């Protein structure tokens, strides 16, 4: 692949539009998720904890405004969110990240887009889509794995039909191939992730990765 070269010592945040969250708690929890001996119950707990931490990062630059409030002691002006972003989950595994994000922004409106990957072509096929009003606001699209980028690109194209003002993509893991594909298809969408992994294997799985996130969350094969 000619675009992004991966190295464990490279400055991953130097890649334009890619934000790798290297907080020690995020990295520790991700390592525990990667272990093949981690049970589905522990995997779900870790997923919830790490998604909450990632949600703080992806919402770090939300616009705020000063409003007048009254404390028990006096009236004063304090910062408050200027808008609450919407969140779109790519089914089914995206719902795992969704839970943590909603703990941080519980008033967010939620949409879902259902996609599955054709195992022969690796292309995304849509089977479900329902959104709240997205026009003019910020939308955060969540999916645990950015592998080939096909599902994410298809979901983002569908979200863009609703004309949000801006879109951010949040995932646990990303492959260089997926980052390059997503940035080529949607250069205006920035990516937040806990790790830029080494590569994809011949079956389109992220290496070293953590396996199939949906199967590990729900205990399926």
Short mmCIF file of C-alpha atoms in Angstrom, two decimals:
data_model
loop_
_atom_site.label_atom_id
_atom_site.label_comp_id
_atom_site.label_asym_id
_atom_site.label_seq_id
_atom_site.Cartn_x
_atom_site.Cartn_y
_atom_site.Cartn_z
CA UNK A 1 0.00 0.00 0.00
CA UNK A 2 1.45 3.34 -1.02
CA UNK A 3 -0.16 5.86 1.35
CA UNK A 4 0.36 5.23 5.05
CA UNK A 5 3.40 3.38 6.37
CA UNK A 6 2.93 1.90 9.83
CA UNK A 7 5.62 1.67 12.47
CA UNK A 8 5.10 1.24 16.20
CA UNK A 9 7.43 4.22 16.79
CA UNK A 10 5.97 6.56 14.20
CA UNK A 11 4.15 9.75 15.16
CA UNK A 12 0.68 8.47 14.32
CA UNK A 13 -0.92 11.80 15.16
CA UNK A 14 1.13 13.37 12.36
CA UNK A 15 -1.25 11.73 9.86
CA UNK A 16 -3.66 14.50 8.95
CA UNK A 17 -7.18 13.84 10.17
CA UNK A 18 -6.19 10.89 12.39
CA UNK A 19 -6.25 11.18 16.18
CA UNK A 20 -4.77 8.25 18.12
CA UNK A 21 -5.76 8.39 21.79
CA UNK A 22 -2.67 7.25 23.67
CA UNK A 23 -3.90 7.79 27.23
CA UNK A 24 -2.41 5.05 29.47
CA UNK A 25 -5.84 3.84 30.63
CA UNK A 26 -7.06 3.54 27.05
CA UNK A 27 -3.97 1.58 26.02
CA UNK A 28 -4.10 -0.71 29.07
CA UNK A 29 -7.75 -1.56 28.55
CA UNK A 30 -7.20 -2.14 24.84
CA UNK A 31 -4.41 -4.61 25.63
CA UNK A 32 -6.78 -6.54 27.91
CA UNK A 33 -9.39 -6.58 25.14
CA UNK A 34 -6.85 -7.99 22.69
CA UNK A 35 -6.09 -11.07 24.82
CA UNK A 36 -7.73 -14.16 23.33
CA UNK A 37 -8.42 -15.45 26.87
CA UNK A 38 -10.59 -12.44 27.77
CA UNK A 39 -14.18 -13.59 28.33
CA UNK A 40 -17.16 -11.99 26.61
CA UNK A 41 -18.27 -10.50 29.93
CA UNK A 42 -14.87 -8.93 30.58
CA UNK A 43 -14.63 -7.83 26.94
CA UNK A 44 -17.97 -6.00 27.23
CA UNK A 45 -16.90 -4.30 30.47
CA UNK A 46 -13.60 -3.17 28.97
CA UNK A 47 -15.35 -2.04 25.80
CA UNK A 48 -17.72 0.12 27.82
CA UNK A 49 -14.90 1.65 29.85
CA UNK A 50 -12.67 2.39 26.87
CA UNK A 51 -15.51 3.81 24.78
CA UNK A 52 -16.34 6.22 27.60
CA UNK A 53 -12.72 7.43 27.62
CA UNK A 54 -12.66 7.74 23.84
CA UNK A 55 -15.91 9.71 23.95
CA UNK A 56 -14.20 12.37 26.09
CA UNK A 57 -11.56 12.78 23.38
CA UNK A 58 -13.86 12.90 20.36
CA UNK A 59 -16.00 15.55 22.10
CA UNK A 60 -13.07 17.60 23.41
CA UNK A 61 -13.68 20.52 21.01
CA UNK A 62 -17.46 20.73 21.18
CA UNK A 63 -18.60 24.38 21.02
CA UNK A 64 -19.70 25.97 24.30
CA UNK A 65 -21.42 29.20 25.26
CA UNK A 66 -21.78 31.12 28.49
CA UNK A 67 -25.21 31.04 30.16
CA UNK A 68 -26.48 32.64 33.29
CA UNK A 69 -27.23 30.26 36.16
CA UNK A 70 -27.94 30.59 39.85
CA UNK A 71 -25.84 28.63 42.33
CA UNK A 72 -26.93 28.26 45.97
CA UNK A 73 -24.88 31.41 46.63
CA UNK A 74 -25.25 33.75 43.66
CA UNK A 75 -26.05 34.32 40.01
CA UNK A 76 -23.15 33.82 37.62
CA UNK A 77 -22.25 32.98 34.04
CA UNK A 78 -20.85 29.54 33.29
CA UNK A 79 -20.03 27.48 30.16
CA UNK A 80 -22.60 25.14 28.67
CA UNK A 81 -22.66 23.03 25.50
CA UNK A 82 -23.81 25.05 22.53
CA UNK A 83 -25.12 21.90 20.84
CA UNK A 84 -25.46 18.20 21.64
CA UNK A 85 -24.08 15.99 18.86
CA UNK A 86 -26.00 13.08 17.40
CA UNK A 87 -24.49 9.59 17.38
CA UNK A 88 -24.87 7.02 14.61
CA UNK A 89 -23.97 3.41 15.34
CA UNK A 90 -22.91 1.02 12.58
CA UNK A 91 -24.71 -2.20 13.50
CA UNK A 92 -24.17 -4.46 15.19
CA UNK A 93 -20.81 -3.99 16.87
CA UNK A 94 -21.11 -0.20 16.90
CA UNK A 95 -23.67 -0.45 19.68
CA UNK A 96 -20.84 -1.45 22.00
CA UNK A 97 -19.15 1.92 21.58
CA UNK A 98 -22.52 3.66 21.59
CA UNK A 99 -23.16 2.71 25.23
CA UNK A 100 -20.01 4.43 26.45
CA UNK A 101 -20.58 7.52 24.32
CA UNK A 102 -24.10 7.91 25.71
CA UNK A 103 -22.74 7.86 29.25
CA UNK A 104 -20.79 11.00 28.37
CA UNK A 105 -23.52 12.68 26.27
CA UNK A 106 -26.79 11.09 27.46
CA UNK A 107 -28.93 13.66 25.64
CA UNK A 108 -27.53 12.71 22.23
CA UNK A 109 -30.00 11.63 19.57
CA UNK A 110 -29.16 8.19 18.20
CA UNK A 111 -29.32 6.68 14.73
CA UNK A 112 -28.43 3.27 13.37
CA UNK A 113 -27.22 2.00 10.03
CA UNK A 114 -27.02 -1.74 9.43
CA UNK A 115 -24.25 -3.00 7.17
CA UNK A 116 -22.68 -6.38 6.63
CA UNK A 117 -19.48 -7.19 4.79
CA UNK A 118 -19.72 -9.51 1.82
CA UNK A 119 -17.02 -12.07 2.58
CA UNK A 120 -16.19 -12.54 -1.10
CA UNK A 121 -15.99 -8.92 -2.26
CA UNK A 122 -15.42 -7.30 1.20
CA UNK A 123 -17.92 -4.63 0.10
CA UNK A 124 -20.52 -3.21 2.52
CA UNK A 125 -24.19 -4.09 1.99
CA UNK A 126 -26.88 -2.00 3.75
CA UNK A 127 -29.82 -3.79 5.37
CA UNK A 128 -31.16 -1.20 7.85
CA UNK A 129 -31.07 2.58 8.30
CA UNK A 130 -32.91 4.93 10.67
CA UNK A 131 -31.68 8.37 11.70
CA UNK A 132 -32.92 11.21 13.89
CA UNK A 133 -32.77 14.68 12.29
CA UNK A 134 -29.07 15.28 11.56
CA UNK A 135 -29.19 18.35 9.36
CA UNK A 136 -26.99 21.23 10.49
CA UNK A 137 -25.49 19.53 13.55
CA UNK A 138 -22.46 17.46 14.49
CA UNK A 139 -22.70 13.69 14.08
CA UNK A 140 -20.37 11.09 15.60
CA UNK A 141 -20.34 7.77 13.72
CA UNK A 142 -19.15 4.81 15.82
CA UNK A 143 -17.85 1.37 14.84
CA UNK A 144 -15.21 -0.68 16.72
CA UNK A 145 -13.08 -1.63 13.71
CA UNK A 146 -11.86 0.43 10.75
CA UNK A 147 -10.51 -2.42 8.61
CA UNK A 148 -10.98 -2.13 4.84
CA UNK A 149 -12.94 1.10 5.29
CA UNK A 150 -15.76 -0.12 3.05
CA UNK A 151 -18.45 -0.28 5.75
CA UNK A 152 -17.38 3.02 7.30
CA UNK A 153 -17.29 4.78 3.92
CA UNK A 154 -20.75 3.46 3.02
CA UNK A 155 -22.15 4.54 6.40
CA UNK A 156 -20.62 8.00 6.10
CA UNK A 157 -22.04 8.42 2.60
CA UNK A 158 -25.47 7.56 3.96
CA UNK A 159 -25.08 9.98 6.89
CA UNK A 160 -24.01 12.77 4.55
CA UNK A 161 -27.33 12.47 2.73
CA UNK A 162 -28.88 13.94 5.90
CA UNK A 163 -26.65 17.05 5.60
CA UNK A 164 -25.04 17.29 9.05
CA UNK A 165 -22.72 20.25 9.58
CA UNK A 166 -19.79 17.99 10.50
CA UNK A 167 -19.01 14.31 11.05
CA UNK A 168 -16.46 12.55 13.24
CA UNK A 169 -15.64 8.84 13.09
CA UNK A 170 -14.82 6.95 16.30
CA UNK A 171 -13.38 3.42 16.45
CA UNK A 172 -11.33 1.18 18.74
CA UNK A 173 -8.86 -0.02 16.13
CA UNK A 174 -7.84 1.13 12.68
CA UNK A 175 -5.76 -0.47 9.94
CA UNK A 176 -3.62 1.75 7.69
CA UNK A 177 -5.58 0.48 4.69
CA UNK A 178 -8.87 1.53 6.30
CA UNK A 179 -7.58 4.96 7.27
CA UNK A 180 -6.31 5.58 3.75
CA UNK A 181 -9.57 4.37 2.16
CA UNK A 182 -11.73 6.46 4.48
CA UNK A 183 -9.64 9.58 4.00
CA UNK A 184 -9.76 9.15 0.25
CA UNK A 185 -13.54 8.73 0.22
CA UNK A 186 -14.30 11.28 2.95
CA UNK A 187 -11.37 13.67 3.43
CA UNK A 188 -13.56 16.00 5.51
CA UNK A 189 -14.20 13.36 8.22
CA UNK A 190 -11.62 13.12 11.01
CA UNK A 191 -10.92 9.79 12.73
CA UNK A 192 -10.47 9.07 16.44
CA UNK A 193 -9.09 5.67 17.46
CA UNK A 194 -7.24 3.93 20.30
CA UNK A 195 -4.72 2.30 17.95
CA UNK A 196 -3.41 2.31 14.40
CA UNK A 197 -2.54 -1.36 13.98
CA UNK A 198 -0.08 -3.00 11.59
CA UNK A 199 -2.06 -4.19 8.57
CA UNK A 200 -4.95 -6.26 7.23
CA UNK A 201 -4.58 -9.98 6.59
CA UNK A 202 -5.80 -11.73 3.44
CA UNK A 203 -9.30 -12.04 4.92
CA UNK A 204 -9.58 -8.34 5.71
CA UNK A 205 -9.06 -8.65 9.48
CA UNK A 206 -6.95 -6.12 11.39
CA UNK A 207 -3.57 -7.48 12.55
CA UNK A 208 -2.67 -7.90 15.38
CA UNK A 209 -6.20 -6.72 16.14
CA UNK A 210 -8.53 -8.30 18.67
CA UNK A 211 -10.60 -10.66 16.52
CA UNK A 212 -14.17 -10.04 15.43
CA UNK A 213 -15.46 -7.36 17.81
CA UNK A 214 -19.13 -8.32 17.35
CA UNK A 215 -18.48 -12.00 18.02
CA UNK A 216 -16.42 -11.22 21.11
CA UNK A 217 -19.01 -8.77 22.47
CA UNK A 218 -21.94 -11.13 21.99
CA UNK A 219 -20.20 -14.50 22.40
CA UNK A 220 -21.02 -15.64 18.86
CA UNK A 221 -18.83 -17.19 16.20
#
